[in-house]
Short mmCIF file of C-alpha atoms and ligand atoms in Angstrom, two decimals:
data_model
loop_
_atom_site.label_atom_id
_atom_site.label_comp_id
_atom_site.label_asym_id
_atom_site.label_seq_id
_atom_site.Cartn_x
_atom_site.Cartn_y
_atom_site.Cartn_z
CA MET J 1 -46.57 16.97 32.70
CA PRO J 2 -47.37 13.35 33.50
CA SER J 3 -49.24 11.67 30.70
CA THR J 4 -52.78 10.43 31.26
CA ARG J 5 -52.55 8.07 28.33
CA PRO J 6 -52.20 4.39 29.11
CA ARG J 7 -48.61 3.32 29.07
CA VAL J 8 -47.29 0.62 26.75
CA LEU J 9 -43.89 -0.96 26.82
CA SER J 10 -42.25 -3.41 24.48
CA GLY J 11 -38.85 -4.67 23.47
CA ILE J 12 -37.11 -6.15 20.46
CA GLN J 13 -33.89 -8.13 20.41
CA PRO J 14 -30.93 -6.75 18.46
CA THR J 15 -30.03 -10.09 17.00
CA ALA J 16 -31.61 -10.23 13.58
CA GLY J 17 -29.59 -7.69 11.62
CA SER J 18 -32.18 -6.58 9.10
CA PHE J 19 -35.79 -6.60 10.26
CA HIS J 20 -37.93 -8.81 8.10
CA LEU J 21 -41.41 -8.17 6.82
CA GLY J 22 -42.90 -10.35 9.56
CA ASN J 23 -41.27 -8.27 12.35
CA TYR J 24 -42.40 -5.10 10.68
CA LEU J 25 -46.01 -5.95 9.89
CA GLY J 26 -46.46 -8.10 13.00
CA ALA J 27 -45.02 -5.74 15.59
CA VAL J 28 -43.09 -2.63 14.63
CA ARG J 29 -45.94 -1.11 12.63
CA GLN J 30 -48.21 -1.43 15.67
CA TRP J 31 -45.57 0.17 17.86
CA VAL J 32 -45.54 3.15 15.54
CA ALA J 33 -49.34 3.43 15.68
CA LEU J 34 -49.42 3.13 19.49
CA GLN J 35 -47.16 6.13 20.01
CA GLU J 36 -50.11 8.29 18.88
CA SER J 37 -52.55 6.98 21.47
CA HIS J 38 -50.32 5.78 24.30
CA ASP J 39 -47.42 6.82 26.46
CA ALA J 40 -45.06 4.44 24.72
CA PHE J 41 -41.72 3.03 25.87
CA TYR J 42 -39.76 0.90 23.42
CA MET J 43 -36.38 -0.63 23.90
CA VAL J 44 -33.72 -2.65 22.19
CA VAL J 45 -33.15 -5.53 24.61
CA ASP J 46 -29.43 -6.14 24.39
CA LEU J 47 -29.31 -7.77 27.84
CA HIS J 48 -31.77 -10.37 26.61
CA ALA J 49 -29.65 -10.93 23.50
CA ILE J 50 -26.64 -12.10 25.52
CA THR J 51 -28.59 -14.98 27.05
CA VAL J 52 -27.20 -16.84 24.04
CA PRO J 53 -23.65 -16.30 22.73
CA GLN J 54 -23.14 -13.07 20.75
CA ASP J 55 -20.11 -11.71 18.99
CA PRO J 56 -19.33 -8.41 20.80
CA VAL J 57 -18.64 -6.40 17.66
CA GLU J 58 -21.78 -7.68 15.98
CA LEU J 59 -23.91 -7.13 19.05
CA ARG J 60 -22.91 -3.48 19.24
CA ALA J 61 -23.51 -2.98 15.52
CA ASN J 62 -26.85 -4.80 15.67
CA THR J 63 -28.00 -2.71 18.60
CA ARG J 64 -27.45 0.48 16.60
CA LEU J 65 -28.97 -1.19 13.54
CA ALA J 66 -32.13 -2.17 15.43
CA ALA J 67 -32.52 1.37 16.77
CA ALA J 68 -31.92 2.86 13.32
CA GLN J 69 -34.58 0.61 11.81
CA LEU J 70 -37.11 1.46 14.53
CA LEU J 71 -36.57 5.14 13.79
CA ALA J 72 -36.74 4.52 10.04
CA ALA J 73 -40.02 2.67 10.56
CA GLY J 74 -41.50 5.77 12.14
CA LEU J 75 -40.82 5.74 15.87
CA ASP J 76 -40.45 9.37 16.79
CA PRO J 77 -38.32 10.23 19.84
CA GLU J 78 -40.61 13.22 20.42
CA ARG J 79 -43.62 10.96 20.67
CA CYS J 80 -42.22 7.90 22.43
CA THR J 81 -39.31 6.89 24.61
CA LEU J 82 -36.84 4.78 22.63
CA PHE J 83 -33.80 3.41 24.42
CA VAL J 84 -31.33 0.59 24.83
CA GLN J 85 -32.02 -1.70 27.78
CA SER J 86 -28.42 -1.80 29.09
CA HIS J 87 -28.35 2.02 29.25
CA VAL J 88 -30.80 1.81 32.14
CA PRO J 89 -29.08 -0.21 34.88
CA GLU J 90 -32.31 -0.49 36.88
CA HIS J 91 -33.40 -3.37 34.60
CA ALA J 92 -30.72 -5.68 35.96
CA GLN J 93 -31.31 -4.39 39.48
CA LEU J 94 -35.04 -5.01 39.56
CA ALA J 95 -34.50 -8.35 37.83
CA TRP J 96 -32.55 -9.48 40.88
CA ILE J 97 -35.44 -8.62 43.18
CA MET J 98 -37.78 -10.51 40.85
CA ASN J 99 -35.39 -13.48 40.73
CA CYS J 100 -35.76 -13.69 44.48
CA LEU J 101 -39.54 -13.66 44.22
CA ALA J 102 -40.02 -16.13 41.35
CA GLY J 103 -40.25 -19.82 42.07
CA PHE J 104 -37.80 -22.21 40.46
CA GLY J 105 -40.68 -24.43 39.35
CA GLU J 106 -42.55 -21.46 37.96
CA ALA J 107 -39.55 -20.37 35.90
CA SER J 108 -39.02 -23.97 34.77
CA ARG J 109 -42.46 -24.01 33.17
CA MET J 110 -41.63 -21.26 30.66
CA THR J 111 -42.08 -22.90 27.29
CA GLN J 112 -39.80 -20.49 25.44
CA PHE J 113 -36.94 -21.49 27.73
CA LYS J 114 -37.66 -25.14 27.07
CA ASP J 115 -37.65 -24.58 23.30
CA LYS J 116 -34.57 -22.40 23.25
CA SER J 117 -32.55 -24.53 25.64
CA ALA J 118 -33.40 -27.64 23.65
CA LYS J 119 -32.00 -25.90 20.57
CA HIS J 120 -28.67 -25.29 22.25
CA GLY J 121 -28.47 -28.82 23.58
CA ALA J 122 -29.84 -29.80 26.97
CA GLY J 123 -27.47 -28.76 29.74
CA ASN J 124 -25.74 -26.11 27.60
CA ALA J 125 -28.23 -23.35 28.27
CA THR J 126 -27.03 -20.52 30.49
CA VAL J 127 -28.58 -19.46 33.77
CA GLY J 128 -29.24 -16.16 31.98
CA LEU J 129 -31.44 -17.92 29.44
CA PHE J 130 -33.30 -19.55 32.30
CA THR J 131 -33.98 -16.22 33.99
CA TYR J 132 -34.67 -14.42 30.69
CA PRO J 133 -38.41 -14.14 31.47
CA ILE J 134 -37.64 -12.64 34.89
CA LEU J 135 -35.59 -9.88 33.27
CA GLN J 136 -38.56 -9.28 31.00
CA VAL J 137 -40.78 -9.02 34.09
CA ALA J 138 -38.46 -6.32 35.42
CA ASP J 139 -38.49 -4.51 32.05
CA ILE J 140 -42.25 -4.21 32.22
CA LEU J 141 -42.78 -3.49 35.92
CA LEU J 142 -40.13 -0.76 36.09
CA TYR J 143 -42.29 1.44 33.88
CA GLN J 144 -45.63 0.60 35.50
CA ALA J 145 -46.81 -0.36 32.01
CA ASN J 146 -50.56 -0.88 31.54
CA GLN J 147 -50.23 -2.85 28.31
CA VAL J 148 -47.53 -4.89 26.68
CA PRO J 149 -47.81 -5.26 22.89
CA VAL J 150 -46.29 -8.62 22.01
CA GLY J 151 -46.90 -11.64 19.84
CA GLU J 152 -48.81 -14.66 21.06
CA ASP J 153 -45.51 -16.43 21.83
CA GLN J 154 -44.89 -13.96 24.66
CA ARG J 155 -48.22 -14.42 26.43
CA GLN J 156 -46.76 -16.72 29.07
CA HIS J 157 -44.12 -14.13 29.97
CA ILE J 158 -46.81 -11.51 30.48
CA GLU J 159 -48.74 -13.93 32.70
CA LEU J 160 -45.59 -14.40 34.75
CA THR J 161 -45.23 -10.62 34.98
CA ARG J 162 -48.77 -10.34 36.30
CA ASP J 163 -48.19 -13.12 38.83
CA LEU J 164 -44.99 -11.58 40.16
CA ALA J 165 -46.49 -8.08 40.30
CA ASP J 166 -49.42 -9.48 42.32
CA ARG J 167 -47.10 -11.43 44.57
CA PHE J 168 -44.90 -8.42 45.27
CA ASN J 169 -47.90 -6.17 45.88
CA GLY J 170 -49.46 -8.75 48.19
CA ARG J 171 -46.32 -9.28 50.18
CA PHE J 172 -44.92 -5.75 50.38
CA GLY J 173 -47.88 -3.48 49.59
CA GLU J 174 -49.19 -1.90 46.40
CA THR J 175 -46.13 -1.10 44.27
CA PHE J 176 -46.48 -2.31 40.70
CA THR J 177 -49.13 -1.86 38.03
CA VAL J 178 -50.35 -5.28 36.91
CA PRO J 179 -50.06 -5.12 33.11
CA GLU J 180 -52.39 -6.55 30.47
CA PRO J 181 -51.08 -8.37 27.44
CA TYR J 182 -51.88 -6.53 24.22
CA ILE J 183 -51.61 -9.41 21.81
CA LEU J 184 -50.85 -8.26 18.31
CA LYS J 185 -53.40 -9.23 15.74
CA GLU J 186 -53.30 -12.62 14.14
CA THR J 187 -54.14 -10.98 10.79
CA ALA J 188 -50.78 -9.25 10.91
CA LYS J 189 -49.11 -12.65 10.85
CA ILE J 190 -46.92 -13.06 7.81
CA TYR J 191 -45.87 -16.45 6.48
CA ASP J 192 -42.81 -17.70 4.65
CA LEU J 193 -43.06 -17.02 0.91
CA GLN J 194 -41.71 -20.47 0.05
CA ASP J 195 -43.49 -22.40 2.80
CA PRO J 196 -46.70 -20.60 3.78
CA SER J 197 -47.36 -23.14 6.53
CA ILE J 198 -44.65 -21.56 8.70
CA LYS J 199 -44.32 -18.05 10.07
CA MET J 200 -41.86 -15.79 8.26
CA SER J 201 -38.74 -15.95 10.37
CA LYS J 202 -35.02 -15.56 10.21
CA SER J 203 -34.55 -19.28 10.78
CA ALA J 204 -36.55 -20.18 7.65
CA SER J 205 -35.30 -23.12 5.63
CA THR J 206 -34.56 -21.02 2.55
CA PRO J 207 -33.67 -17.30 2.35
CA LYS J 208 -36.05 -17.04 -0.62
CA GLY J 209 -39.01 -17.21 1.72
CA LEU J 210 -37.82 -14.31 3.87
CA ILE J 211 -38.21 -10.63 2.98
CA ASN J 212 -35.46 -8.67 4.70
CA LEU J 213 -36.32 -5.00 4.72
CA LEU J 214 -32.71 -4.04 4.11
CA ASP J 215 -32.23 -6.34 1.11
CA ASP J 216 -31.54 -4.80 -2.25
CA PRO J 217 -35.03 -3.95 -3.63
CA LYS J 218 -34.29 -6.06 -6.72
CA THR J 219 -33.85 -9.10 -4.49
CA THR J 220 -37.09 -8.27 -2.72
CA ALA J 221 -38.98 -8.04 -6.02
CA LYS J 222 -37.50 -11.34 -7.13
CA LYS J 223 -38.55 -13.08 -3.93
CA VAL J 224 -42.12 -11.85 -4.28
CA LYS J 225 -42.27 -13.00 -7.89
CA SER J 226 -41.08 -16.47 -6.99
CA ALA J 227 -43.42 -16.89 -4.02
CA VAL J 228 -45.17 -20.26 -3.81
CA THR J 229 -48.85 -20.20 -4.77
CA ASP J 230 -50.83 -23.22 -5.93
CA THR J 231 -51.87 -24.99 -9.12
CA ASP J 232 -55.26 -23.33 -9.16
CA THR J 233 -55.58 -19.88 -10.80
CA VAL J 234 -58.13 -18.07 -8.64
CA ILE J 235 -56.98 -15.12 -6.52
CA LYS J 236 -58.98 -15.64 -3.35
CA TYR J 237 -58.29 -15.37 0.38
CA ASP J 238 -58.58 -18.92 1.70
CA THR J 239 -55.89 -19.73 4.23
CA GLU J 240 -56.77 -23.39 4.34
CA ASN J 241 -56.68 -24.24 0.65
CA LYS J 242 -54.66 -21.31 -0.68
CA PRO J 243 -52.15 -20.38 2.02
CA GLY J 244 -49.61 -18.92 -0.43
CA VAL J 245 -52.05 -16.65 -2.26
CA SER J 246 -53.70 -15.68 1.04
CA ASN J 247 -50.35 -14.66 2.46
CA LEU J 248 -49.65 -12.46 -0.57
CA LEU J 249 -53.09 -10.88 -0.23
CA SER J 250 -52.64 -10.13 3.44
CA ILE J 251 -49.21 -8.58 2.86
CA TYR J 252 -50.67 -6.51 0.03
CA SER J 253 -53.62 -5.46 2.14
CA THR J 254 -51.51 -4.48 5.15
CA LEU J 255 -49.03 -2.47 3.09
CA THR J 256 -51.63 -0.58 1.09
CA GLY J 257 -54.55 -0.38 3.52
CA LYS J 258 -56.84 -1.89 0.87
CA ALA J 259 -59.31 -4.45 2.19
CA ILE J 260 -58.76 -8.05 1.10
CA ALA J 261 -62.22 -8.17 -0.49
CA GLU J 262 -61.32 -5.12 -2.54
CA LEU J 263 -58.15 -6.83 -3.75
CA GLU J 264 -60.05 -10.02 -4.61
CA ALA J 265 -62.43 -7.96 -6.74
CA GLU J 266 -59.58 -6.07 -8.37
CA TYR J 267 -57.80 -9.30 -9.33
CA GLU J 268 -60.82 -11.28 -10.41
CA GLY J 269 -60.00 -13.14 -13.59
CA LYS J 270 -56.35 -12.11 -13.44
CA MET J 271 -53.34 -14.39 -13.14
CA TYR J 272 -51.10 -14.92 -10.13
CA GLY J 273 -48.32 -13.23 -12.09
CA ALA J 274 -50.25 -9.94 -12.14
CA LEU J 275 -50.76 -10.03 -8.39
CA LYS J 276 -47.09 -10.79 -7.79
CA THR J 277 -45.86 -8.07 -10.14
CA ASP J 278 -48.03 -5.47 -8.44
CA LEU J 279 -47.15 -6.63 -4.95
CA ALA J 280 -43.46 -6.58 -5.84
CA GLU J 281 -43.88 -2.95 -6.84
CA VAL J 282 -45.73 -2.08 -3.62
CA MET J 283 -43.01 -3.77 -1.64
CA VAL J 284 -40.17 -2.01 -3.44
CA GLU J 285 -41.89 1.32 -2.86
CA PHE J 286 -42.07 0.49 0.81
CA VAL J 287 -38.55 -0.84 1.37
CA THR J 288 -36.67 1.77 -0.66
CA PRO J 289 -37.31 4.75 1.65
CA PHE J 290 -36.98 2.48 4.68
CA ARG J 291 -33.48 1.48 3.58
CA THR J 292 -32.51 5.06 2.86
CA ARG J 293 -33.66 6.31 6.27
CA THR J 294 -31.96 3.45 8.09
CA GLN J 295 -28.72 4.18 6.24
CA GLN J 296 -28.93 7.86 7.16
CA TYR J 297 -28.98 6.97 10.86
CA LEU J 298 -26.15 4.50 10.44
CA ASP J 299 -24.05 7.07 8.59
CA ASP J 300 -24.38 9.43 11.52
CA PRO J 301 -23.87 7.28 14.62
CA GLU J 302 -23.31 10.35 16.74
CA THR J 303 -26.82 11.62 16.19
CA LEU J 304 -28.20 8.13 16.66
CA ASP J 305 -26.30 7.64 19.92
CA SER J 306 -27.49 11.04 21.18
CA LEU J 307 -31.10 10.14 20.46
CA LEU J 308 -30.62 6.91 22.39
CA ALA J 309 -28.95 8.74 25.26
CA LYS J 310 -31.91 11.10 25.52
CA GLY J 311 -34.28 8.15 25.45
CA ALA J 312 -32.33 6.41 28.20
CA GLU J 313 -32.45 9.55 30.31
CA LYS J 314 -36.25 9.74 30.00
CA ALA J 315 -36.59 6.02 30.72
CA ARG J 316 -34.26 6.19 33.66
CA ALA J 317 -36.25 8.90 35.39
CA VAL J 318 -39.20 6.52 35.55
CA ALA J 319 -37.19 3.37 36.24
CA ALA J 320 -35.15 4.87 39.07
CA GLU J 321 -38.25 5.94 40.93
CA THR J 322 -39.85 2.50 40.68
CA LEU J 323 -36.66 0.75 41.70
CA ALA J 324 -36.19 3.01 44.75
CA THR J 325 -39.73 2.20 45.89
CA ALA J 326 -39.19 -1.52 45.37
CA TYR J 327 -35.86 -1.49 47.26
CA ASP J 328 -37.50 0.34 50.11
CA LYS J 329 -40.48 -2.02 50.27
CA VAL J 330 -38.23 -5.05 50.32
CA GLY J 331 -36.28 -3.57 53.23
CA LEU J 332 -32.93 -2.83 51.65
CA LEU J 333 -31.08 -0.23 53.72
CA PRO J 334 -30.76 2.99 51.73
CA ALA J 335 -27.22 4.27 51.24
CA LYS J 336 -26.59 7.52 53.12
CA HIS J 337 -26.06 10.51 50.83
N1 LIG C 1 -38.97 -11.44 24.98
C1 LIG C 1 -39.43 -10.50 23.99
C2 LIG C 1 -39.38 -11.17 22.62
O1 LIG C 1 -38.59 -12.05 22.41
C3 LIG C 1 -38.61 -9.24 23.97
C4 LIG C 1 -38.78 -8.47 25.24
C5 LIG C 1 -37.84 -8.27 26.21
C6 LIG C 1 -39.94 -7.78 25.63
N2 LIG C 1 -38.35 -7.49 27.19
C7 LIG C 1 -39.63 -7.17 26.88
C8 LIG C 1 -41.22 -7.63 25.08
C9 LIG C 1 -40.57 -6.44 27.58
C10 LIG C 1 -42.16 -6.89 25.78
C11 LIG C 1 -41.83 -6.30 27.02
O2 LIG C 1 -40.10 -10.77 21.73
#
């Protein structure tokens, strides 16, 4: 039975190894929630990953690892469609059509490309990195997604998706749903524990600021306890003057569901050490079962691969239909059966 729920689609790159707390609280947790209210499609975007050099053995392992962590975080293959991008060949096929619709100037204005290519040295970026956003456009349009849950950094790619969907529809007739960005809440933004002025990320200056969900829980507790605060002693949410303490409070609040005001009241008159000790405990309680579940999937790659194959089959049914329509509209001669 076709679903009447709005459709969401999102993707995550299999490049990080362990998810970190920022990925989880900023995105993955929302993905899990959306599978209850939406017809949700989620994928591990391995084709996007190879826009920069990847070690083949690591890429394969990281693709399974990303899928295992998504399942461990609560994605349920009965409630959503979880798959690996390269298992659905229509992504690359529709991307070609979109490449032929996108302007060179338009693609050149993508700020993420500019940032990433600068990092690899001007002139060293691949053509794949340049057309990365166009592949993302294809990812989204193939599923006729209504909403795309992403971070603010992806807004420009969603705008491009809308532009290309409109252009295609205008030129060839109504074909694609024009999706809306579903920008994940700013409050879910998690900062580096050692430098709360920067977002928690894999490329942080020191590993002490980064909570990897698959770290040994003892390491996690230690990192929380050595988080940077300030020389004051008051436990109060004030991102401007107390970014470190505020970050700890928002992590605490998101993991426990307790309101920040409630936490402020609870810790009134207490020391930073008390807050850190309690948060470390909350964190360890969260990461321990997450690690166990992830490991269970990794220990049984056959089951994991079967789940992904089923997901790809479901995804492909939708993608193939959209691609056939798009090929037809463009005027490609169908192969005779
Ligand atoms: N570019 C996205 C990111 O880096 C990942 C991605 C690829 C994606 N395809 C997508 C996100 C389709 C949403 C929809 O986060």
